[in-house]
């Protein structure tokens, strides 16, 4: 039983790093229960001067997922629970896997990221650059690139409304 703690219902990273694997894992006998907070962990405070209360509210929104993680076998933590802060991660189950798909240590408090990685059984990195960062800090790392489910997303062909194109087409899956 895996408890996945993700960022928000509409977070692209959640869809591409966690949700699209749930069905395949279920077919292998791995049950994934996902918990995301009722407000995005990235949501800015509606009143900036009350940011500390907003942060407390976002931490409180994570409690149900953290409590559920304590009952599972593995906790799949997608990034940190609150950006740039170490909050309830130490209470999120016995076996923590830390999933990182961006260089989060460059824009947020790197210390919290490193402390979560130290507490984790391992880091699931989206690419070799991220993996190298965590390996240099002594973490056990697996590289699982962020990918597209090719059973669901297929290139359009001229027969299904698509048109032939010359050159490259670049797509973006993030926010």
mmCIF file of C-alpha atoms in Angstrom:
data_model
loop_
_atom_site.group_PDB
_atom_site.id
_atom_site.type_symbol
_atom_site.label_atom_id
_atom_site.label_comp_id
_atom_site.label_asym_id
_atom_site.label_seq_id
_atom_site.Cartn_x
_atom_site.Cartn_y
_atom_site.Cartn_z
ATOM 1 C CA UNK A 1 0.000 0.000 0.000
ATOM 2 C CA UNK A 2 1.425 3.306 -1.178
ATOM 3 C CA UNK A 3 0.197 6.673 0.018
ATOM 4 C CA UNK A 4 0.984 9.415 -2.497
ATOM 5 C CA UNK A 5 1.106 12.933 -1.060
ATOM 6 C CA UNK A 6 0.773 15.314 -3.997
ATOM 7 C CA UNK A 7 0.624 19.118 -4.382
ATOM 8 C CA UNK A 8 -2.860 19.908 -5.639
ATOM 9 C CA UNK A 9 -5.702 18.444 -7.674
ATOM 10 C CA UNK A 10 -4.738 20.290 -10.874
ATOM 11 C CA UNK A 11 -0.952 20.159 -10.522
ATOM 12 C CA UNK A 12 0.698 18.935 -13.768
ATOM 13 C CA UNK A 13 3.483 17.220 -11.854
ATOM 14 C CA UNK A 14 0.882 15.151 -9.992
ATOM 15 C CA UNK A 15 -0.681 13.987 -13.258
ATOM 16 C CA UNK A 16 2.593 13.107 -14.984
ATOM 17 C CA UNK A 17 4.588 11.777 -12.005
ATOM 18 C CA UNK A 18 1.945 9.954 -9.946
ATOM 19 C CA UNK A 19 -1.541 9.559 -11.442
ATOM 20 C CA UNK A 20 -0.596 8.058 -14.776
ATOM 21 C CA UNK A 21 1.259 5.236 -13.000
ATOM 22 C CA UNK A 22 -1.534 4.282 -10.574
ATOM 23 C CA UNK A 23 -3.275 1.915 -13.016
ATOM 24 C CA UNK A 24 -0.075 0.103 -14.017
ATOM 25 C CA UNK A 25 0.945 -0.229 -10.372
ATOM 26 C CA UNK A 26 -2.514 -1.594 -9.492
ATOM 27 C CA UNK A 27 -2.118 -4.294 -12.159
ATOM 28 C CA UNK A 28 1.115 -5.269 -10.382
ATOM 29 C CA UNK A 29 -0.701 -5.507 -7.042
ATOM 30 C CA UNK A 30 0.467 -2.120 -5.716
ATOM 31 C CA UNK A 31 -2.386 -0.045 -4.301
ATOM 32 C CA UNK A 32 -1.817 3.716 -4.590
ATOM 33 C CA UNK A 33 -4.009 6.049 -2.536
ATOM 34 C CA UNK A 34 -3.451 9.701 -3.394
ATOM 35 C CA UNK A 35 -3.950 12.613 -1.024
ATOM 36 C CA UNK A 36 -3.724 16.209 -2.138
ATOM 37 C CA UNK A 37 -4.721 19.191 0.009
ATOM 38 C CA UNK A 38 -8.018 20.998 -0.553
ATOM 39 C CA UNK A 39 -6.002 24.131 -1.372
ATOM 40 C CA UNK A 40 -2.885 24.042 -3.503
ATOM 41 C CA UNK A 41 0.328 24.035 -1.559
ATOM 42 C CA UNK A 42 1.458 26.728 -4.022
ATOM 43 C CA UNK A 43 -1.525 29.055 -3.481
ATOM 44 C CA UNK A 44 -0.523 32.543 -2.363
ATOM 45 C CA UNK A 45 -2.152 34.080 0.700
ATOM 46 C CA UNK A 46 -5.251 36.084 -0.261
ATOM 47 C CA UNK A 47 -4.126 38.762 2.216
ATOM 48 C CA UNK A 48 -0.301 38.975 2.122
ATOM 49 C CA UNK A 49 0.014 40.392 5.640
ATOM 50 C CA UNK A 50 -1.668 37.219 6.970
ATOM 51 C CA UNK A 51 0.735 34.864 5.196
ATOM 52 C CA UNK A 52 1.663 33.072 8.421
ATOM 53 C CA UNK A 53 -1.996 32.116 8.986
ATOM 54 C CA UNK A 54 -2.296 30.973 5.369
ATOM 55 C CA UNK A 55 0.772 28.758 5.811
ATOM 56 C CA UNK A 56 -0.728 27.290 8.993
ATOM 57 C CA UNK A 57 -3.970 26.596 7.072
ATOM 58 C CA UNK A 58 -2.008 24.848 4.293
ATOM 59 C CA UNK A 59 -0.177 22.711 6.866
ATOM 60 C CA UNK A 60 -3.508 21.777 8.452
ATOM 61 C CA UNK A 61 -4.796 20.794 4.989
ATOM 62 C CA UNK A 62 -1.976 18.214 4.802
ATOM 63 C CA UNK A 63 -2.888 16.421 8.053
ATOM 64 C CA UNK A 64 -5.368 13.890 6.529
ATOM 65 C CA UNK A 65 -2.786 12.715 3.982
ATOM 66 C CA UNK A 66 0.001 12.519 6.543
ATOM 67 C CA UNK A 67 -2.270 10.535 8.886
ATOM 68 C CA UNK A 68 -3.173 8.138 6.053
ATOM 69 C CA UNK A 69 0.523 7.740 5.184
ATOM 70 C CA UNK A 70 1.213 6.404 8.674
ATOM 71 C CA UNK A 71 -1.060 3.432 7.876
ATOM 72 C CA UNK A 72 0.505 2.618 4.497
ATOM 73 C CA UNK A 73 3.629 0.661 3.668
ATOM 74 C CA UNK A 74 5.325 3.385 1.612
ATOM 75 C CA UNK A 75 4.805 7.134 1.370
ATOM 76 C CA UNK A 76 5.378 8.643 -2.076
ATOM 77 C CA UNK A 77 6.089 12.278 -1.284
ATOM 78 C CA UNK A 78 5.910 14.443 -4.367
ATOM 79 C CA UNK A 79 8.268 17.276 -3.483
ATOM 80 C CA UNK A 80 7.885 18.793 -0.012
ATOM 81 C CA UNK A 81 4.494 19.271 1.684
ATOM 82 C CA UNK A 82 4.785 23.082 1.824
ATOM 83 C CA UNK A 83 7.239 24.836 -0.556
ATOM 84 C CA UNK A 84 10.484 25.799 1.116
ATOM 85 C CA UNK A 85 9.572 24.439 4.539
ATOM 86 C CA UNK A 86 10.070 21.274 6.500
ATOM 87 C CA UNK A 87 6.684 20.677 8.140
ATOM 88 C CA UNK A 88 5.002 17.300 8.675
ATOM 89 C CA UNK A 89 7.324 15.162 6.534
ATOM 90 C CA UNK A 90 8.805 13.436 9.619
ATOM 91 C CA UNK A 91 5.341 12.101 10.461
ATOM 92 C CA UNK A 92 4.524 10.820 6.966
ATOM 93 C CA UNK A 93 5.018 7.101 7.428
ATOM 94 C CA UNK A 94 7.903 4.721 8.023
ATOM 95 C CA UNK A 95 9.215 4.428 4.461
ATOM 96 C CA UNK A 96 9.371 7.704 2.600
ATOM 97 C CA UNK A 97 10.236 8.017 -1.103
ATOM 98 C CA UNK A 98 10.899 11.603 -2.157
ATOM 99 C CA UNK A 99 9.859 12.391 -5.751
ATOM 100 C CA UNK A 100 11.520 15.447 -7.325
ATOM 101 C CA UNK A 101 11.054 16.642 -10.908
ATOM 102 C CA UNK A 102 12.530 20.157 -10.703
ATOM 103 C CA UNK A 103 15.650 21.743 -9.239
ATOM 104 C CA UNK A 104 13.593 22.842 -6.230
ATOM 105 C CA UNK A 105 16.672 23.618 -4.142
ATOM 106 C CA UNK A 106 17.506 26.590 -6.427
ATOM 107 C CA UNK A 107 14.328 28.613 -5.758
ATOM 108 C CA UNK A 108 13.354 27.471 -2.292
ATOM 109 C CA UNK A 109 15.121 26.730 0.946
ATOM 110 C CA UNK A 110 17.576 24.006 -0.042
ATOM 111 C CA UNK A 111 18.020 23.003 3.586
ATOM 112 C CA UNK A 112 14.457 21.676 3.852
ATOM 113 C CA UNK A 113 14.863 19.710 0.606
ATOM 114 C CA UNK A 114 18.107 18.151 1.812
ATOM 115 C CA UNK A 115 16.618 17.251 5.190
ATOM 116 C CA UNK A 116 13.668 15.519 3.533
ATOM 117 C CA UNK A 117 16.051 13.601 1.245
ATOM 118 C CA UNK A 118 18.164 12.531 4.259
ATOM 119 C CA UNK A 119 15.074 11.182 6.040
ATOM 120 C CA UNK A 120 13.852 9.354 2.921
ATOM 121 C CA UNK A 121 14.641 5.780 1.908
ATOM 122 C CA UNK A 122 15.415 7.166 -1.527
ATOM 123 C CA UNK A 123 14.797 9.868 -4.099
ATOM 124 C CA UNK A 124 12.907 9.396 -7.355
ATOM 125 C CA UNK A 125 14.490 11.947 -9.687
ATOM 126 C CA UNK A 126 12.988 13.151 -12.957
ATOM 127 C CA UNK A 127 16.361 13.296 -14.725
ATOM 128 C CA UNK A 128 20.107 12.748 -14.278
ATOM 129 C CA UNK A 129 20.778 16.376 -13.305
ATOM 130 C CA UNK A 130 18.416 16.054 -10.338
ATOM 131 C CA UNK A 131 19.739 12.594 -9.527
ATOM 132 C CA UNK A 132 23.335 13.857 -9.407
ATOM 133 C CA UNK A 133 22.381 16.591 -6.937
ATOM 134 C CA UNK A 134 20.908 14.060 -4.510
ATOM 135 C CA UNK A 135 23.605 11.421 -5.077
ATOM 136 C CA UNK A 136 26.255 13.989 -4.091
ATOM 137 C CA UNK A 137 24.380 14.324 -0.814
ATOM 138 C CA UNK A 138 24.447 10.582 -0.186
ATOM 139 C CA UNK A 139 20.894 9.701 -1.230
ATOM 140 C CA UNK A 140 19.874 6.463 -2.895
ATOM 141 C CA UNK A 141 18.396 7.617 -6.219
ATOM 142 C CA UNK A 142 16.284 6.158 -9.012
ATOM 143 C CA UNK A 143 15.804 8.107 -12.241
ATOM 144 C CA UNK A 144 12.243 8.013 -13.542
ATOM 145 C CA UNK A 145 11.869 10.627 -16.281
ATOM 146 C CA UNK A 146 8.682 12.620 -16.451
ATOM 147 C CA UNK A 147 6.924 11.080 -19.412
ATOM 148 C CA UNK A 148 3.711 11.080 -21.392
ATOM 149 C CA UNK A 149 1.281 8.144 -21.337
ATOM 150 C CA UNK A 150 1.361 7.088 -24.989
ATOM 151 C CA UNK A 151 -1.795 4.993 -24.563
ATOM 152 C CA UNK A 152 -3.658 8.205 -23.755
ATOM 153 C CA UNK A 153 -1.775 10.873 -25.732
ATOM 154 C CA UNK A 154 -1.002 10.136 -29.362
ATOM 155 C CA UNK A 155 0.104 12.394 -32.201
ATOM 156 C CA UNK A 156 -2.748 13.440 -34.438
ATOM 157 C CA UNK A 157 -2.734 11.999 -37.929
ATOM 158 C CA UNK A 158 -4.269 13.518 -41.029
ATOM 159 C CA UNK A 159 -7.132 10.991 -40.724
ATOM 160 C CA UNK A 160 -8.216 12.189 -37.265
ATOM 161 C CA UNK A 161 -8.137 15.950 -37.758
ATOM 162 C CA UNK A 162 -4.394 16.399 -37.542
ATOM 163 C CA UNK A 163 -2.341 17.971 -40.257
ATOM 164 C CA UNK A 164 1.109 17.202 -41.545
ATOM 165 C CA UNK A 165 3.775 19.522 -40.128
ATOM 166 C CA UNK A 166 7.301 20.323 -41.143
ATOM 167 C CA UNK A 167 9.929 20.687 -38.450
ATOM 168 C CA UNK A 168 9.604 20.358 -34.714
ATOM 169 C CA UNK A 169 6.644 20.939 -32.436
ATOM 170 C CA UNK A 170 7.391 21.666 -28.783
ATOM 171 C CA UNK A 171 4.835 21.005 -26.052
ATOM 172 C CA UNK A 172 4.811 21.938 -22.391
ATOM 173 C CA UNK A 173 3.220 19.901 -19.607
ATOM 174 C CA UNK A 174 3.855 22.201 -16.627
ATOM 175 C CA UNK A 175 2.247 25.322 -15.262
#
